[in-house]
Amino acid sequence: MVRHFLDISDFSRSTLQGIIDDSIQRKAIAREARLAPGPLAGRTLAMIFDSPSTRTRISFDLAMRALGGDTIMLTGAEMQLGRGETIADTARVLSRYVDAIMIRTLDAAKVEELAANATIPVINGLTRRSHPCQVLADLMTMIERQGSTDGKTVAWTGSSSNVLVSWIHAAPRFGFRLKIAAPAEYAPDQDIIDRARSEGGEIELGDDPEEAVRGANCVVTDTWVSMGDTDGERRHNVLKPYQVSSRLMALADRDAIFMHCLPAHRGDEVEGAVMDGPQSVVWDEAENRLHVQKGILAWCFGEAGA
Ligand code: CP
C-alpha cells in the first residue's frame, strides 16, 4: 500500500510518534556527522510549489539529499498543469518518473486528487486547510523541550490557520489540552473541533487570549494574514488584542515555550521581545522541519515506523 502523508488526522499516535522518534534519532546522527548510508539512494522526490516557501522547500530538499536521494523542484505554472492538464494525469505521469511527490498548493482537494491517482507517496507540504509537516516538527520541538506532550496545555491565540487545524488534529493523538482564543469570525470551523473532540481531544474554544494562555505550557500563534487571505486590513484590526505580548506570555507557566511556524511579523501577531526572548523556540522549530521531513520521507518509503 502506498504511504501518503496528507494529514495528522489520518494517522494513529503510534505512527506519528514513530516518525517523531525516528526524526529525533536522525537529528542526533546528523549532529554527530555519522550519516547512515543513504537509505533513499536512487530515489527522486518531485517538489511542486504553487505558493512561496522558505522552510518547506529547503528542508525537504536537504532532507531528501541527507537520505541519499535526489530532488526536482517544480511549480504548477511551469508544468502543463498551468495550461489545464489534469491533476490526475499529472499524478499518473509523475508516478512513472519519480518516487514521491511533495506538493504545496492552497487547494486541499488537489492534494487529495493527486494522492488518489498517484502510485507513489504524496506528501502535503501545506494547503489552505492544514499543515501537517509543520505541526509534526512542532510536536517534536515540544517533546525535546518539555519531555512529552501528554498532560500539557497548548494555548493558541489569534486567527485560525492551516497550522491550527493540524494542531487540532494532533490534540486527540498526543494527549495535550488545546485552548484556542480567536475572534468568532476567524475561529476554526466547529466541525473540525467536533471531530477532534469525538476522537478524545480536549479542546476549548473562546475569544479571550488571557484565559487561553493562563498556565499554558506552550503558547502558539501564526501570521494574521495567510497565503490567499484578501482581508488583511480587517484582520489586523480585529486580531490586535490577540498579539502574543510579554504581558500575555507572563500569564503562561513560568517554563512555557513560545512557538511560531514562521514567517513571523514582529509587532503584529507577536511582540519582538517574545519572538526574540528566552521562551521562544522558533529556531528549534525551523530546524526540526529538516529532521521531521527526514522522518516523514523515511516513513513514506517504508524505511521507518509501522
Ligand atoms: N512554516 C512554513 O511552512 O514555512 P515556509 O512557508 O517558508 O515553507
Coordinates of C-alpha atoms and ligand atoms in Angstrom, one line a residue:
M1 CA 0.0 0.0 0.0
V2 CA 1.3 3.5 -0.9
R3 CA 2.2 5.6 2.1
H4 CA 0.8 9.1 1.6
F5 CA 1.4 11.8 4.3
L6 CA -1.6 14.1 3.9
D7 CA -3.0 14.9 7.4
I8 CA -2.2 14.2 11.0
S9 CA -5.8 13.1 11.4
D10 CA -5.1 10.2 9.0
F11 CA -2.8 8.5 11.5
S12 CA -2.6 6.8 14.9
R13 CA -0.4 8.3 17.6
S14 CA 2.0 5.3 17.3
T15 CA 2.7 6.0 13.6
L16 CA 3.2 9.7 14.3
Q17 CA 5.2 9.1 17.4
G18 CA 7.3 6.7 15.4
I19 CA 8.1 9.3 12.8
I20 CA 9.0 11.8 15.5
D21 CA 11.2 9.3 17.4
D22 CA 12.9 8.5 14.1
S23 CA 13.4 12.2 13.4
I24 CA 15.0 12.7 16.8
Q25 CA 17.4 9.9 16.1
R26 CA 18.2 11.2 12.7
K27 CA 18.8 14.7 14.2
A28 CA 21.3 13.2 16.7
I29 CA 23.1 11.2 13.9
A30 CA 23.3 14.4 11.8
R31 CA 24.7 16.4 14.7
E32 CA 27.5 13.7 15.2
A33 CA 28.2 13.7 11.5
R34 CA 27.5 10.0 11.3
L35 CA 25.0 9.9 8.5
A36 CA 24.0 6.4 7.7
P37 CA 24.5 5.3 4.1
G38 CA 21.5 7.0 2.3
P39 CA 18.5 4.7 2.5
L40 CA 16.8 6.6 -0.3
A41 CA 19.8 6.4 -2.7
G42 CA 18.5 6.2 -6.3
R43 CA 15.1 7.7 -5.3
T44 CA 13.8 11.1 -6.5
L45 CA 11.4 13.5 -4.8
A46 CA 9.4 15.9 -7.0
M47 CA 8.6 19.1 -5.1
I48 CA 5.7 21.1 -6.6
F49 CA 5.2 24.6 -5.2
D50 CA 2.2 26.7 -6.2
S51 CA 2.9 29.2 -3.4
P52 CA 6.1 30.6 -1.8
S53 CA 8.2 28.7 0.7
T54 CA 11.5 29.1 2.5
R55 CA 11.4 26.3 5.2
T56 CA 9.4 23.6 3.5
R57 CA 11.3 24.0 0.2
I58 CA 14.8 24.0 1.7
S59 CA 14.1 21.4 4.4
F60 CA 12.6 18.8 2.1
D61 CA 15.4 19.3 -0.4
L62 CA 18.1 18.9 2.2
A63 CA 16.3 16.0 4.0
M64 CA 16.0 14.0 0.7
R65 CA 19.6 14.6 0.0
A66 CA 20.6 13.7 3.5
L67 CA 18.9 10.3 3.0
G68 CA 20.8 9.8 -0.2
G69 CA 18.1 10.7 -2.6
D70 CA 17.6 13.5 -5.2
T71 CA 15.0 16.2 -5.8
I72 CA 13.4 18.0 -8.6
M73 CA 11.8 21.5 -7.9
L74 CA 8.7 22.4 -9.9
T75 CA 5.9 24.9 -9.9
G76 CA 2.4 24.3 -11.3
A77 CA 2.8 27.2 -13.6
E78 CA 5.9 25.8 -15.4
M79 CA 4.2 22.4 -15.9
Q80 CA 1.3 21.6 -18.2
L81 CA -0.8 21.9 -15.0
G82 CA -0.7 25.6 -15.6
R83 CA -2.3 25.0 -19.1
G84 CA -5.1 22.7 -18.0
E85 CA -3.6 19.2 -17.8
T86 CA -5.5 17.5 -15.0
I87 CA -4.1 16.7 -11.6
A88 CA -5.0 13.0 -12.2
D89 CA -3.0 12.8 -15.4
T90 CA -0.1 14.7 -13.8
A91 CA -0.1 12.1 -10.9
R92 CA 0.0 9.2 -13.4
V93 CA 2.9 10.7 -15.3
L94 CA 5.0 11.7 -12.3
S95 CA 4.4 8.2 -10.9
R96 CA 6.4 6.9 -13.9
Y97 CA 9.3 9.4 -13.4
V98 CA 9.9 9.9 -9.7
D99 CA 9.5 8.0 -6.4
A100 CA 7.5 10.5 -4.3
I101 CA 5.8 13.9 -4.6
M102 CA 5.7 16.7 -2.1
I103 CA 3.1 19.4 -3.0
R104 CA 2.3 22.8 -1.7
T105 CA -0.9 24.2 -3.1
L106 CA -3.7 26.1 -1.4
D107 CA -6.4 23.8 -2.7
A108 CA -6.6 20.7 -0.4
A109 CA -8.8 18.9 -3.0
K110 CA -5.9 19.0 -5.4
V111 CA -3.6 17.2 -3.0
E112 CA -6.2 14.5 -2.4
E113 CA -6.7 14.0 -6.1
L114 CA -3.0 13.8 -6.6
A115 CA -2.8 11.1 -3.9
A116 CA -5.8 9.2 -5.3
N117 CA -4.2 8.9 -8.7
A118 CA -0.5 8.5 -7.8
T119 CA 1.1 5.1 -7.3
I120 CA 3.9 6.8 -5.3
P121 CA 3.7 8.6 -1.9
V122 CA 2.3 12.1 -1.9
I123 CA 3.2 14.5 1.0
N124 CA 1.1 17.5 1.9
G125 CA 3.5 20.5 2.1
L126 CA 0.7 22.9 3.1
T127 CA -2.8 23.6 1.9
R128 CA -5.2 26.3 3.0
R129 CA -6.7 23.6 5.2
S130 CA -3.8 22.1 7.0
H131 CA 0.0 22.0 7.5
P132 CA 0.8 18.5 9.0
C133 CA 4.6 18.6 8.4
Q134 CA 4.9 21.9 10.4
V135 CA 2.9 20.5 13.4
L136 CA 4.9 17.3 13.5
A137 CA 8.0 19.4 13.8
D138 CA 6.3 21.5 16.5
L139 CA 5.4 18.3 18.4
M140 CA 9.0 17.2 18.1
T141 CA 10.1 20.5 19.5
M142 CA 7.7 20.3 22.4
I143 CA 9.0 16.7 23.2
E144 CA 12.6 17.9 23.1
R145 CA 11.9 20.9 25.3
Q146 CA 9.3 19.5 27.7
G147 CA 9.9 15.8 27.6
S148 CA 6.4 14.9 26.4
T149 CA 3.2 16.4 25.0
D150 CA 1.0 14.4 27.4
G151 CA -0.8 16.4 30.1
K152 CA 0.5 19.7 28.7
T153 CA -1.7 22.7 27.8
V154 CA -1.1 24.3 24.4
A155 CA -2.6 27.8 24.0
W156 CA -3.3 29.2 20.6
T157 CA -4.1 32.9 20.3
G158 CA -5.0 34.7 17.0
S159 CA -6.6 33.7 13.8
S160 CA -7.4 30.2 12.8
S161 CA -5.0 28.9 10.2
N162 CA -3.9 25.7 8.5
V163 CA -1.3 25.3 11.3
L164 CA -4.1 25.5 14.0
V165 CA -6.1 22.9 12.1
S166 CA -3.2 20.5 12.3
W167 CA -2.8 21.3 16.0
I168 CA -6.5 20.4 16.4
H169 CA -5.8 17.1 14.5
A170 CA -2.9 16.4 16.9
A171 CA -4.8 17.1 20.1
P172 CA -6.6 13.7 20.4
R173 CA -3.5 11.9 19.4
F174 CA -0.8 13.5 21.6
G175 CA -2.6 13.9 25.0
F176 CA -2.4 17.7 25.4
R177 CA -5.2 20.1 26.1
L178 CA -5.7 22.7 23.4
K179 CA -7.1 26.1 24.4
I180 CA -7.9 28.3 21.5
A181 CA -8.6 32.1 21.7
A182 CA -9.8 33.5 18.4
P183 CA -12.4 36.2 17.4
A184 CA -15.6 34.5 16.2
E185 CA -15.0 35.5 12.5
Y186 CA -11.5 34.0 12.4
A187 CA -12.2 30.9 14.6
P188 CA -11.7 27.4 13.3
D189 CA -14.7 25.5 11.8
Q190 CA -16.8 23.9 14.5
D191 CA -16.9 20.6 12.6
I192 CA -13.1 20.2 12.8
I193 CA -13.2 20.8 16.6
D194 CA -16.2 18.4 17.0
R195 CA -14.4 15.7 15.1
A196 CA -11.3 16.0 17.2
R197 CA -13.4 16.0 20.4
S198 CA -15.2 12.9 19.2
E199 CA -11.7 11.3 18.9
G200 CA -11.0 12.2 22.6
G201 CA -9.3 15.6 22.0
E202 CA -9.6 18.1 24.9
I203 CA -10.2 21.3 23.1
E204 CA -11.6 24.6 24.4
L205 CA -12.6 27.5 22.1
G206 CA -13.1 31.0 23.3
D207 CA -12.3 34.6 22.4
D208 CA -10.2 35.6 25.5
P209 CA -6.4 35.3 24.9
E210 CA -5.7 35.8 28.7
E211 CA -8.0 32.9 29.6
A212 CA -6.4 30.7 27.0
V213 CA -2.8 31.4 27.9
R214 CA -3.1 31.4 31.7
G215 CA -1.0 28.5 33.0
A216 CA -0.2 27.1 29.5
N217 CA 3.0 25.1 28.8
C218 CA 3.2 26.2 25.2
V219 CA 1.9 29.4 23.5
V220 CA 1.4 29.3 19.8
T221 CA 0.4 31.8 17.2
D222 CA 0.6 32.3 13.4
T223 CA 0.6 35.2 11.0
W224 CA -2.6 37.1 10.9
V225 CA -2.7 37.2 7.0
S226 CA -2.1 33.9 5.5
M227 CA -1.5 33.0 1.8
G228 CA -4.7 33.5 0.0
D229 CA -6.3 35.9 2.5
T230 CA -7.6 39.1 1.0
D231 CA -8.9 40.9 4.1
G232 CA -5.6 42.0 5.5
E233 CA -6.6 45.4 6.9
R234 CA -9.7 44.0 8.8
R235 CA -7.6 41.1 10.1
H236 CA -5.1 43.5 11.6
N237 CA -7.8 45.5 13.4
V238 CA -9.8 42.5 14.7
L239 CA -6.7 40.5 15.8
K240 CA -4.8 43.2 17.6
P241 CA -5.9 42.1 21.1
Y242 CA -4.7 38.6 20.3
Q243 CA -1.0 39.5 19.9
V244 CA 1.4 37.4 22.0
S245 CA 3.0 40.2 24.1
S246 CA 5.3 39.9 27.0
R247 CA 2.4 40.8 29.3
L248 CA 0.3 37.9 27.8
M249 CA 3.3 35.5 27.9
A250 CA 3.7 36.3 31.6
L251 CA 0.4 34.6 32.3
A252 CA 1.6 31.3 31.0
D253 CA 3.5 28.7 33.0
R254 CA 6.9 30.1 34.1
D255 CA 8.6 27.4 31.9
A256 CA 6.3 27.9 29.0
I257 CA 7.7 28.0 25.5
F258 CA 6.6 30.2 22.6
M259 CA 6.2 28.7 19.1
H260 CA 5.5 30.2 15.7
C261 CA 5.8 28.3 12.4
L262 CA 7.4 31.4 10.7
P263 CA 7.5 33.7 8.8
A264 CA 6.7 36.0 11.8
H265 CA 5.6 39.6 11.8
R266 CA 7.1 41.3 14.9
G267 CA 4.6 43.9 16.2
D268 CA 1.6 42.1 14.7
E269 CA 0.9 38.6 16.0
V270 CA 3.9 38.6 18.3
E271 CA 5.8 41.2 20.1
G272 CA 9.5 41.3 19.2
A273 CA 10.5 40.8 22.8
V274 CA 8.7 37.5 22.9
M275 CA 9.8 36.3 19.5
D276 CA 13.4 37.0 20.3
G277 CA 13.1 36.3 24.0
P278 CA 14.3 33.4 26.2
Q279 CA 11.0 31.4 25.9
S280 CA 11.0 31.4 22.1
V281 CA 11.9 28.1 20.5
V282 CA 11.1 29.2 16.9
W283 CA 14.5 28.4 15.6
D284 CA 14.4 24.9 17.0
E285 CA 11.0 24.5 15.3
A286 CA 12.5 25.7 12.0
E287 CA 15.5 23.3 12.4
N288 CA 13.2 20.5 13.3
R289 CA 11.4 20.9 10.0
L290 CA 14.5 19.4 8.4
H291 CA 14.7 16.4 10.8
V292 CA 10.9 15.7 10.6
Q293 CA 11.0 15.8 6.8
K294 CA 13.6 13.1 7.0
G295 CA 11.3 11.1 9.3
I296 CA 8.3 11.6 7.0
L297 CA 10.3 10.6 3.9
A298 CA 11.7 7.6 5.6
W299 CA 8.2 6.5 6.7
C300 CA 6.7 7.1 3.2
F301 CA 9.4 4.8 1.7
G302 CA 8.9 2.2 4.4
E303 CA 12.3 2.9 6.0
A304 CA 10.9 3.7 9.4
G305 CA 7.8 3.1 11.5
A306 CA 4.8 0.9 11.2
Ligands
CP1 N1 6.4 27.4 8.1 C1 6.5 27.2 6.8 O1 5.8 26.3 6.2 O2 7.4 28.0 6.2 P1 7.5 28.2 4.6 O3 6.3 28.8 4.1 O4 8.7 29.1 4.4 O5 7.8 26.8 4.0

